[in-house]
CSV table of C-alpha atoms in Angstrom, one decimal:
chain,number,residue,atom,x,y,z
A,1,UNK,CA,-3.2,-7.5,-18.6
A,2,UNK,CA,-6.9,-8.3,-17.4
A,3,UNK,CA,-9.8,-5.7,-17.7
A,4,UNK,CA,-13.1,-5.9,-15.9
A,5,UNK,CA,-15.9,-3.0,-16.8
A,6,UNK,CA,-19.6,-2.9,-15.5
A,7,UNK,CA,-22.5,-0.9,-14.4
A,8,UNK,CA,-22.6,-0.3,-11.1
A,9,UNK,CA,-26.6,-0.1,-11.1
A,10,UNK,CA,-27.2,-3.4,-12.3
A,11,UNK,CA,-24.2,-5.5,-12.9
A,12,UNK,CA,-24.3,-5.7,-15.9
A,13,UNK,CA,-20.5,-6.2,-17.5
A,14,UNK,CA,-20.0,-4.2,-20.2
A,15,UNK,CA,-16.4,-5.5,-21.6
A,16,UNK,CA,-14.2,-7.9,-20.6
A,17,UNK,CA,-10.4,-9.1,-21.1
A,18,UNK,CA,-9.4,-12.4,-19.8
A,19,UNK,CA,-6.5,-13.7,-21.8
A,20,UNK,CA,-4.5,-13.1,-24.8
A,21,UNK,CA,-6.3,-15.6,-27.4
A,22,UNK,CA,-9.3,-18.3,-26.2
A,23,UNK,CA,-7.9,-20.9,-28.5
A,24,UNK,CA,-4.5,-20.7,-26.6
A,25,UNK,CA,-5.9,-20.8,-23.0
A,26,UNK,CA,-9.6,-21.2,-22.3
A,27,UNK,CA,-8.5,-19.2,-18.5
A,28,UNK,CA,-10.8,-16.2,-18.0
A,29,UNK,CA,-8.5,-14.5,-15.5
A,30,UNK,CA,-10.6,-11.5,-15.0
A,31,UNK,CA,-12.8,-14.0,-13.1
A,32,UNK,CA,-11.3,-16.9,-12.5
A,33,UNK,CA,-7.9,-16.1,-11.3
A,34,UNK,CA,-7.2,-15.3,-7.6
A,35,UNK,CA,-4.7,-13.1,-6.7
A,36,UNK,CA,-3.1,-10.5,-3.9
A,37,UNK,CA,-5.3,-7.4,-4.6
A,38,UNK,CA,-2.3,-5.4,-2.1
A,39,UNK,CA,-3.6,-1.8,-1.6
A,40,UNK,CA,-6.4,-2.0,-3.8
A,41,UNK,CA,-8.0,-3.6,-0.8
A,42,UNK,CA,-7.6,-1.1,1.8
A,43,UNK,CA,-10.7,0.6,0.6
A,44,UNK,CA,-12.9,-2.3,2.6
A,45,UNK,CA,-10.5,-1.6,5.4
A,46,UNK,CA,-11.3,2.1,5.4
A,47,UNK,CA,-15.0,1.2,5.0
A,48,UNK,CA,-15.3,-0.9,8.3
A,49,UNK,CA,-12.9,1.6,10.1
A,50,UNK,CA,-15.7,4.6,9.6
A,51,UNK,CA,-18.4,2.4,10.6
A,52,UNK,CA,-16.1,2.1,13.8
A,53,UNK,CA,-16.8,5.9,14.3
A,54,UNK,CA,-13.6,7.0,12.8
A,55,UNK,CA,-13.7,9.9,10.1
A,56,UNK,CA,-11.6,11.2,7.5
A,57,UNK,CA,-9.9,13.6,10.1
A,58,UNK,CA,-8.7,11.2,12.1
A,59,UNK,CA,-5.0,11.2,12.8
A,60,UNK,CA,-2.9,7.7,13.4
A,61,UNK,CA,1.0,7.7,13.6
A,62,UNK,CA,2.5,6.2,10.6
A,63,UNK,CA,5.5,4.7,12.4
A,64,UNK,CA,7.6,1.9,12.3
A,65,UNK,CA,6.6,-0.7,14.5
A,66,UNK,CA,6.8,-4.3,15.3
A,67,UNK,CA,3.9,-6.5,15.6
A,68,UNK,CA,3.9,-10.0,17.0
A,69,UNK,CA,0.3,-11.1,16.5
A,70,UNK,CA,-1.5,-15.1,17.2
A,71,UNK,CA,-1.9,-15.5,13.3
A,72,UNK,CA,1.7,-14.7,12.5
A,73,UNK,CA,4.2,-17.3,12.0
A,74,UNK,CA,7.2,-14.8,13.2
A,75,UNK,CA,7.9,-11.0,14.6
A,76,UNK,CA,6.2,-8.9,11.3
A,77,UNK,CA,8.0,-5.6,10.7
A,78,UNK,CA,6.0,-3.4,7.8
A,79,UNK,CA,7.2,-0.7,5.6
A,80,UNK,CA,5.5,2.1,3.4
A,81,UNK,CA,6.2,1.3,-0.2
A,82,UNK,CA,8.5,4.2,-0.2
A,83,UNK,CA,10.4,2.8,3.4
A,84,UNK,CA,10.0,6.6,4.4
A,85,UNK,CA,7.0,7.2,7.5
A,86,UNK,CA,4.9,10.5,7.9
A,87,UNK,CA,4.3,10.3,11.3
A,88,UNK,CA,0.9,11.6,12.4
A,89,UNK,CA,-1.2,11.6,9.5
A,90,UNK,CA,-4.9,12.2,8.6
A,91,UNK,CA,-7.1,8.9,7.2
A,92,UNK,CA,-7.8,10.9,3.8
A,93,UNK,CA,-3.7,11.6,3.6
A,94,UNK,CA,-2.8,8.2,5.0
A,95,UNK,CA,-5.1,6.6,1.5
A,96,UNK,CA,-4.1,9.1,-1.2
A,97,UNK,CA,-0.7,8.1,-0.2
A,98,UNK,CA,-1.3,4.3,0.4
A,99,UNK,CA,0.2,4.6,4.0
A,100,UNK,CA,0.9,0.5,4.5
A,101,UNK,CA,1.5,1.7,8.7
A,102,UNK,CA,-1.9,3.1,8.8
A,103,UNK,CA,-3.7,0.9,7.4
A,104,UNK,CA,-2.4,-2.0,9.8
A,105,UNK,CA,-3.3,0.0,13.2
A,106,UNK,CA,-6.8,0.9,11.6
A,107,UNK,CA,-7.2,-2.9,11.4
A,108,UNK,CA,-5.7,-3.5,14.2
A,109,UNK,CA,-8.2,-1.2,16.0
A,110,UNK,CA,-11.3,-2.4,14.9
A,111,UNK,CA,-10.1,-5.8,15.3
A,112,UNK,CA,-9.8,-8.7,12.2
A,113,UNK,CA,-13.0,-10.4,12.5
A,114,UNK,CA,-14.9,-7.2,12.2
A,115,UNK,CA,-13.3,-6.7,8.9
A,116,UNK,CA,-14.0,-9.8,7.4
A,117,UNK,CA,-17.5,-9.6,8.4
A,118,UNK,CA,-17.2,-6.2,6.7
A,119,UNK,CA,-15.3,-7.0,3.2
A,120,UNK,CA,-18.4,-10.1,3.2
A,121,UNK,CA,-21.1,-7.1,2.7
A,122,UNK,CA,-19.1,-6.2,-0.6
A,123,UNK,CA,-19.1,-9.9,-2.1
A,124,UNK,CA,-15.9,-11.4,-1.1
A,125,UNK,CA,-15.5,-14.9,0.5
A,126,UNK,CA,-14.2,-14.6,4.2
A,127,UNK,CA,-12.3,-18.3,3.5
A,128,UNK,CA,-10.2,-16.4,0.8
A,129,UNK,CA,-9.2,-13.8,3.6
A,130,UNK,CA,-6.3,-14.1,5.6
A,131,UNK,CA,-7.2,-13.9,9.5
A,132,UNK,CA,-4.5,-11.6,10.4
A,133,UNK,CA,-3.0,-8.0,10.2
A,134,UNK,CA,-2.0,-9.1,6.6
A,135,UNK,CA,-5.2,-8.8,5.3
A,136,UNK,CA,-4.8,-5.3,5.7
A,137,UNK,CA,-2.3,-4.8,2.9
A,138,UNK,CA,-4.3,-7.4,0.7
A,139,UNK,CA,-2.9,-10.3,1.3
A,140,UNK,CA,-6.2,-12.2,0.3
A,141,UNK,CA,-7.0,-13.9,-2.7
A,142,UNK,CA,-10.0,-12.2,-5.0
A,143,UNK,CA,-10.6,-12.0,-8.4
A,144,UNK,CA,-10.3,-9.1,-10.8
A,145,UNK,CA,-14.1,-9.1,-11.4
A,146,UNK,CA,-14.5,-9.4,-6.8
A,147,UNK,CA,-12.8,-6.3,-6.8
A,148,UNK,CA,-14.9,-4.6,-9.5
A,149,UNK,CA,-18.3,-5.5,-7.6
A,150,UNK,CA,-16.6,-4.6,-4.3
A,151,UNK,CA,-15.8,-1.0,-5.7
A,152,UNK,CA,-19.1,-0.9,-7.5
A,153,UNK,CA,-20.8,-0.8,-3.8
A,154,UNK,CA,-18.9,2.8,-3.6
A,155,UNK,CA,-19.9,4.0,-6.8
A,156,UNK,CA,-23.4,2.9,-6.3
A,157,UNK,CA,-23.9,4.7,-3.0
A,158,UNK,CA,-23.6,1.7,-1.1
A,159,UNK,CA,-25.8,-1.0,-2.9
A,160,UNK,CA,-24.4,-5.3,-3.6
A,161,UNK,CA,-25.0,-5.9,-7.1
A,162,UNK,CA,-25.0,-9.3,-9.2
A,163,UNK,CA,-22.5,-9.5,-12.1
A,164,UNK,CA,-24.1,-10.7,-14.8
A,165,UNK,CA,-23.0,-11.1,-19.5
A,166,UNK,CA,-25.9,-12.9,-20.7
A,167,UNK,CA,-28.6,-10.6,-21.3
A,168,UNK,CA,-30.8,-12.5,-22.8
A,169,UNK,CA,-31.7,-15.6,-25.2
A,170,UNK,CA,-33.9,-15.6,-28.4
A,171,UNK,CA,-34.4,-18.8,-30.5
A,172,UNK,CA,-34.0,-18.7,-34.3
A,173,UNK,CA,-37.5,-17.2,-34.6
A,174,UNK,CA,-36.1,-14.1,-32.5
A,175,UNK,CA,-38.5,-15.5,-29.6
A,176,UNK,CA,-37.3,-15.0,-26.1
A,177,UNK,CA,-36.1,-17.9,-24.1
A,178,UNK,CA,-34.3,-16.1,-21.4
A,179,UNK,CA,-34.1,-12.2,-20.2
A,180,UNK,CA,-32.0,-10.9,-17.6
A,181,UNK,CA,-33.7,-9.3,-14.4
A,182,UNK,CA,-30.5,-8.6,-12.5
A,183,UNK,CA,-31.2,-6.8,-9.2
A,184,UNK,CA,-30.9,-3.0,-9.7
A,185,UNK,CA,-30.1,0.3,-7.6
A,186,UNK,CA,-33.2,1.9,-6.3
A,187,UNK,CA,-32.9,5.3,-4.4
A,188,UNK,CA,-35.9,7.6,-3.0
A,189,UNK,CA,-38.5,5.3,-4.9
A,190,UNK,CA,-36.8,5.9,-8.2
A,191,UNK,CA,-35.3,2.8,-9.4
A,192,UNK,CA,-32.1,3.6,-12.0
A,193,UNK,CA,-32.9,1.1,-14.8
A,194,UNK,CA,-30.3,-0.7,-16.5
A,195,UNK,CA,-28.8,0.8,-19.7
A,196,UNK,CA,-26.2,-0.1,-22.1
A,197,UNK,CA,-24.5,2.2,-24.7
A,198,UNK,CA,-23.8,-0.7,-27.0
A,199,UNK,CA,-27.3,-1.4,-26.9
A,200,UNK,CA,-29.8,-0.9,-29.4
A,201,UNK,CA,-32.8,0.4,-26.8
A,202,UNK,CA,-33.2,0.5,-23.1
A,203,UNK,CA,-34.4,-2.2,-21.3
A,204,UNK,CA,-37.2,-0.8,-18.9
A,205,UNK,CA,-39.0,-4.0,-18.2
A,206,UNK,CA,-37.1,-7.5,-17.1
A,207,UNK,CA,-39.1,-10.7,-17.1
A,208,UNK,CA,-37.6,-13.7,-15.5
A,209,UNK,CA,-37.9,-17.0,-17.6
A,210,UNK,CA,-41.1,-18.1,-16.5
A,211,UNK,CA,-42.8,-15.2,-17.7
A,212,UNK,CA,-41.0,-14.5,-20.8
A,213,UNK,CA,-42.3,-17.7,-22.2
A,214,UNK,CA,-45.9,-16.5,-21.7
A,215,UNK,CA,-45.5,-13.5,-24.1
A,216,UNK,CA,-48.8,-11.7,-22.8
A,217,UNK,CA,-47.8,-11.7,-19.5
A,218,UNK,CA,-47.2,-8.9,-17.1
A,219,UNK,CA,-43.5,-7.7,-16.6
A,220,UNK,CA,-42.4,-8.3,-13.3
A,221,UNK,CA,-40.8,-5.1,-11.7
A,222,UNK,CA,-36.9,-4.8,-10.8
A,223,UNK,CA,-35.6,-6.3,-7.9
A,224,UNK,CA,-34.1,-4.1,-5.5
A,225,UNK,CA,-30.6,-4.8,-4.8
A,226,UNK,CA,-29.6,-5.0,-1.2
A,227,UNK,CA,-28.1,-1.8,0.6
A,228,UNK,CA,-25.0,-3.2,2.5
A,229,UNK,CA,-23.5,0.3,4.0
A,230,UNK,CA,-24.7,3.3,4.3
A,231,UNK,CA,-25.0,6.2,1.8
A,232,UNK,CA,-23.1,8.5,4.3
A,233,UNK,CA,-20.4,5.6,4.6
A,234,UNK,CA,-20.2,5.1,0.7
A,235,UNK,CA,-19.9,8.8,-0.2
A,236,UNK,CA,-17.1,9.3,2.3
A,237,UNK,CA,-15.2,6.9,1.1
A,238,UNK,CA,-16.1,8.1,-2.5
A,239,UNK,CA,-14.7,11.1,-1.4
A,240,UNK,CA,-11.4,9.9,-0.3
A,241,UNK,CA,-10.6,7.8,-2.9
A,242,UNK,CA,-11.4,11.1,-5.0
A,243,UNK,CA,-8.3,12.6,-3.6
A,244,UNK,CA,-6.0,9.3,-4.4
A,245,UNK,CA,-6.4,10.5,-8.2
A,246,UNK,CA,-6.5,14.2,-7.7
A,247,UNK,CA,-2.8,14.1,-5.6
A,248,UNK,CA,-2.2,10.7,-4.2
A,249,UNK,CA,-0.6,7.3,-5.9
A,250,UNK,CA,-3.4,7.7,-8.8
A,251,UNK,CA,-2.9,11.1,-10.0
A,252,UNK,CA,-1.7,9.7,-13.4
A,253,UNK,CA,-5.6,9.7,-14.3
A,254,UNK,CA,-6.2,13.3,-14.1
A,255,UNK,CA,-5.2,13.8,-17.4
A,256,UNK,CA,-8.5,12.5,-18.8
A,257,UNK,CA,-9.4,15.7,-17.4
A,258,UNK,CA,-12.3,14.4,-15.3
A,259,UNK,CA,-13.7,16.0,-12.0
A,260,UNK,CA,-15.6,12.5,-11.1
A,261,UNK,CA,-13.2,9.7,-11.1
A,262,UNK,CA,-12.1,7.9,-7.8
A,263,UNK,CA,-9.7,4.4,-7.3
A,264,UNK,CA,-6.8,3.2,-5.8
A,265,UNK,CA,-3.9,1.4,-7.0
A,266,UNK,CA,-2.5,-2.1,-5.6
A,267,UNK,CA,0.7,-3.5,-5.8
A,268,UNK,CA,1.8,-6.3,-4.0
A,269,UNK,CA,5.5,-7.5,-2.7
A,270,UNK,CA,8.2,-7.7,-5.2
A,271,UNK,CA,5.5,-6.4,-8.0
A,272,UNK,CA,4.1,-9.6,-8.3
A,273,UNK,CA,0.9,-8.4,-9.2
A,274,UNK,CA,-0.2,-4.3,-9.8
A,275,UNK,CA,-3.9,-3.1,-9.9
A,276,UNK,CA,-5.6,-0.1,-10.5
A,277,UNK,CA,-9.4,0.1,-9.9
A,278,UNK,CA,-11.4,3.2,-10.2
A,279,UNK,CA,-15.1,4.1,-11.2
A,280,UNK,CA,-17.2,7.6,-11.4
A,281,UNK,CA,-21.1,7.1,-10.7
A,282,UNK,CA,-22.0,4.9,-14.3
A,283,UNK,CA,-19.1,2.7,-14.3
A,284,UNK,CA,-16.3,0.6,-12.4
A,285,UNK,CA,-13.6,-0.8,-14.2
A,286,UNK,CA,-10.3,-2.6,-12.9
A,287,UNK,CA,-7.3,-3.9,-14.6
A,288,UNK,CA,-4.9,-6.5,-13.1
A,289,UNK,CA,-1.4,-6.9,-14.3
A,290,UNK,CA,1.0,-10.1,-13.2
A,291,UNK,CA,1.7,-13.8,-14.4
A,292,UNK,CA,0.3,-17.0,-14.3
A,293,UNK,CA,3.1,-18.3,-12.5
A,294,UNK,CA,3.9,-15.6,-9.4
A,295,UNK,CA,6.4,-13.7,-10.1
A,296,UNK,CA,8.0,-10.2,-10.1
A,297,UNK,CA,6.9,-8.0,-12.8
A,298,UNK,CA,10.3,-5.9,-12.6
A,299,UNK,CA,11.6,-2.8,-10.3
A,300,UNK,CA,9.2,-0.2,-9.7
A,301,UNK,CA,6.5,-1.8,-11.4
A,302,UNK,CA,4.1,-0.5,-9.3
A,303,UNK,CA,-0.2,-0.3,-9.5
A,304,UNK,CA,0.7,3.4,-10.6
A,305,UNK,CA,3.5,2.4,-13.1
A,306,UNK,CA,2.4,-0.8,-14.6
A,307,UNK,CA,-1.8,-1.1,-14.2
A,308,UNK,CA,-2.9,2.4,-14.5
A,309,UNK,CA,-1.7,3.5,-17.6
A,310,UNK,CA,-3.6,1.0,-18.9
A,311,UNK,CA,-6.4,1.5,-16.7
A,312,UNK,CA,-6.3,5.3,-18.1
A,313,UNK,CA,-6.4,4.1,-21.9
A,314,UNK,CA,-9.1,2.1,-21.9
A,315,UNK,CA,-11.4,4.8,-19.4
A,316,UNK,CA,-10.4,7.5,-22.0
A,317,UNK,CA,-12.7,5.7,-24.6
A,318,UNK,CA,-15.3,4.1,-22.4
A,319,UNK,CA,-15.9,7.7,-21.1
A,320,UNK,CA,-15.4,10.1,-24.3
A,321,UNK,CA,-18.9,10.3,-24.9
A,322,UNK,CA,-20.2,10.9,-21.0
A,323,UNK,CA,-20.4,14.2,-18.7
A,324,UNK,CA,-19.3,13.6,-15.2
A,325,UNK,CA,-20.7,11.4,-13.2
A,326,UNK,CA,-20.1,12.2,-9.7
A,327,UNK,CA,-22.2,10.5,-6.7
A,328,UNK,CA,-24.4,12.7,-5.0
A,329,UNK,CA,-23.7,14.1,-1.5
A,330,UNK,CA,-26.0,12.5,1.1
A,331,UNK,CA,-28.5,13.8,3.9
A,332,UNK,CA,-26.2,13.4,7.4
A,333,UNK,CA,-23.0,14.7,5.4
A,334,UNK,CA,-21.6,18.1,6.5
A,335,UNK,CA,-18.7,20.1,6.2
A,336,UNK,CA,-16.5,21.7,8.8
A,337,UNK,CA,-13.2,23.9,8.8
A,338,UNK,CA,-10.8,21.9,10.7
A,339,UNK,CA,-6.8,22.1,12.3
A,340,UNK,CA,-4.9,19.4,9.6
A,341,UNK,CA,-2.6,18.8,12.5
A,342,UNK,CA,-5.0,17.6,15.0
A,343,UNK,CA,-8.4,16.6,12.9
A,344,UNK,CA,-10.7,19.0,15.6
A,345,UNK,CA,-12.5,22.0,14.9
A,346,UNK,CA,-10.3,24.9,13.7
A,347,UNK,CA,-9.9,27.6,15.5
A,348,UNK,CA,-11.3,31.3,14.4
A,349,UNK,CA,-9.1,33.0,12.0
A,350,UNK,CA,-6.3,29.5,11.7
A,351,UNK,CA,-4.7,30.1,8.2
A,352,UNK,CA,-4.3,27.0,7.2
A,353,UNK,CA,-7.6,25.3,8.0
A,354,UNK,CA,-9.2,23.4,5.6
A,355,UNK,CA,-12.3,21.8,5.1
A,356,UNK,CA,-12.9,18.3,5.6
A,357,UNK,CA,-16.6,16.1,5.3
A,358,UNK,CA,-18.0,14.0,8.3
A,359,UNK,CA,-21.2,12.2,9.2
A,360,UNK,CA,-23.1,14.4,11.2
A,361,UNK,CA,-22.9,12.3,14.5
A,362,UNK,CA,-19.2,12.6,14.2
A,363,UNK,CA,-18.5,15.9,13.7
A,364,UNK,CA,-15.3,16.6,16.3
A,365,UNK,CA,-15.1,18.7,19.1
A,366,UNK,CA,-13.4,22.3,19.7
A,367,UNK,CA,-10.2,22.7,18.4
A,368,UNK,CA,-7.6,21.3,21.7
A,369,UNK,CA,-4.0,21.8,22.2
A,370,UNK,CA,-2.0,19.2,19.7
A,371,UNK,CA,-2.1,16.1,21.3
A,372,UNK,CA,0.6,14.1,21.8
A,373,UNK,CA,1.4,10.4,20.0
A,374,UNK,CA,3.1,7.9,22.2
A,375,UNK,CA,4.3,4.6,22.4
A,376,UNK,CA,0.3,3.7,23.0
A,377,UNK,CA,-0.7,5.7,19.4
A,378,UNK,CA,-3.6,6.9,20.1
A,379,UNK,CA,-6.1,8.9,18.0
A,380,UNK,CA,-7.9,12.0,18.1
A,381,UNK,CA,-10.9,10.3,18.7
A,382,UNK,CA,-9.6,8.5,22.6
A,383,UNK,CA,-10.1,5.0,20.2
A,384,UNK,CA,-6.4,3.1,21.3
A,385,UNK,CA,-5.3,1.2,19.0
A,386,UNK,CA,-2.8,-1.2,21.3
């Protein structure tokens, strides 16, 4: 069992579990072991697809279906975890429920190279991708601590950050050779500092070496880290992996009673390796569970079963002493009633409308009769996906 925890604002990691005992093996796998991250990557997927102007609402057919694609060695025939299909299915049900179907036709759609160039704006390394319809179910190979920094660009409101331990270095005389200036989160002007509860103070001003060695000298001011999506496409997704822990695969975690946690589990095939990673505003922690050697974990030793337990353990301290932490809608964000059948505008007086959240520019159109889903599986948006 591997833990990563840090600070979304800063990168700064806050614990750490790598191995059982240093002395036995000196292998940090929170960062240096690569594995299959399976669902816990469809996130990044869902990211590039709503740059692609899909939306929450949009419906896809979760279906059984062959695909015979260039980068395949053979016919690939995909299942849902449970080997049961939902048929047409909104984006924000397809994730809570991990929909594997899904998740392939969104990728499909906005095409493989577009999704590596998109998962790259979170930190990962496009060589460690796989260049084919795999990749949506996680078939790379990332880190623990690549995952946490990916998901820390959702919790932050859409912002890279550097992960960094060392804070700083003082000499026997308590002089300082070395201080931390990590690049930071700065929204509307107002740059969120890094803190640290294990601290002993704040640390409001960050000198890089040069300067700490000339103790009169002026503190430089925190760099900004770089904005890689935007807050509109960060909250969303926010959002909908809010509803994987309220009724979806991570709903385990509501019993820390918290209104501001979000994550998604991973598991990949034959339980070789299960994840959970999930973060409010303040902090993003995953936890990986597998072997050294690949190989299965045991029967239904899923992301849910196996990682988030743990996952749910360790948050319960971290978070004891913290009020919710939820990130802030955005300006461009609204809120319509719409038809959960089709994704469109509901119709006056439809009982069982509910609300759902869009960017403003893709707000859709008047409620329509139901459309159909052929063999061509369309969306509600006229976006084909074959």
């Amino acid at each position: 069992v591997h833990r990563r925890r840090l600070d979304p604002n800063n990168g700064q990691i806050l614990a750490i579990s790598g191995g059982f005992d240093f002395y036995s093996s000196h292998f940090n796998r929170a960062v240096q072991a690569k594995r299959q991250p399976g669902s816990a990557f469809k996130p990044f997927i869902y990211s590039a697809a709503l740059e692609k102007q899909y939306t929450p609402a949009s419906i896809i057919n979760d279906a059984p279906v062959v695909f015979r694609d260039a980068g395949l060695e053979a016919a690939w025939r995909p299942e849902n975890y449970s080997g049961k299909f939902s048929g047409p299915i909104r984006l924000r049900e397809a994730l809570a429920k991990s929909r594997n179907l899904v998740s392939i036709r969104l990728l499909r759609s906005i095409g493989v190279p577009y999704a590596i160039r998109h998962a790259e704006r979170f930190g990962f390394n496009a060589k460690n991708l796989p260049r084919d319809l795999s990749l949506a179910l996680g078939s790379g190979a990332v880190s623990p601590l690549e995952i946490a920094r990916g998901y820390a660009v959702f919790a932050n409101g859409g912002y890279l950050i550097e992960p960094y331990i060392i804070q700083n270095v003082l000499t026997a005389q308590g002089d300082t050779l070395f201080e931390a200036n990590p690049p930071v989160v700065c929204t509307h002007s107002n740059c969120l500092l890094p803190t640290d509860e294990f601290a002993e103070s704040e640390i409001v001003e960050l000198r890089d070496f040069s300067e700490v060695t000339a103790m009169h000298s002026a503190p430089l001011a925190p760099k900004q880290a770089e904005s890689v999506i935007s807050e509109q496409n960060a909250y969303l997704m926010y959002s909908l992996m809010q509803d994987v822990v309220r009724r979806g695969t991570g709903q385990k975690a509501k019993q820390l009673g918290r209104t501001d946690l979000a994550g998604k589990t991973g598991t990949t095939n034959d339980q070789q390796d299960a994840w959970f990673s999930g973060f409010n505003r303040n902090m993003v922690a995953t936890t990986w569970v597998g072997f050294d050697q690949p190989k299965p974990l045991g029967s239904r030793e899923t992301g849910a079963g196996a990682a988030l337990p743990i996952w749910i353990d360790f948050m319960r301290i971290a978070l004891a002493e913290m009020p919710d932490a939820k990130l802030e809608k955005p300006s461009g964000i609204v809120s319509v009633r719409i038809d959960p059948k089709t994704g469109l505008l509901a119709s006056t007086g439809q009982s069982d409308a509910l609300f759902e959240e869009f960017k403003m520019e893709n707000v859709p159109q008047a409620q329509a009769s139901t459309p159909g889903f052929s063999s061509s599986d369309e969306v509600n948006n006229n976006q084909p996906l074959f």
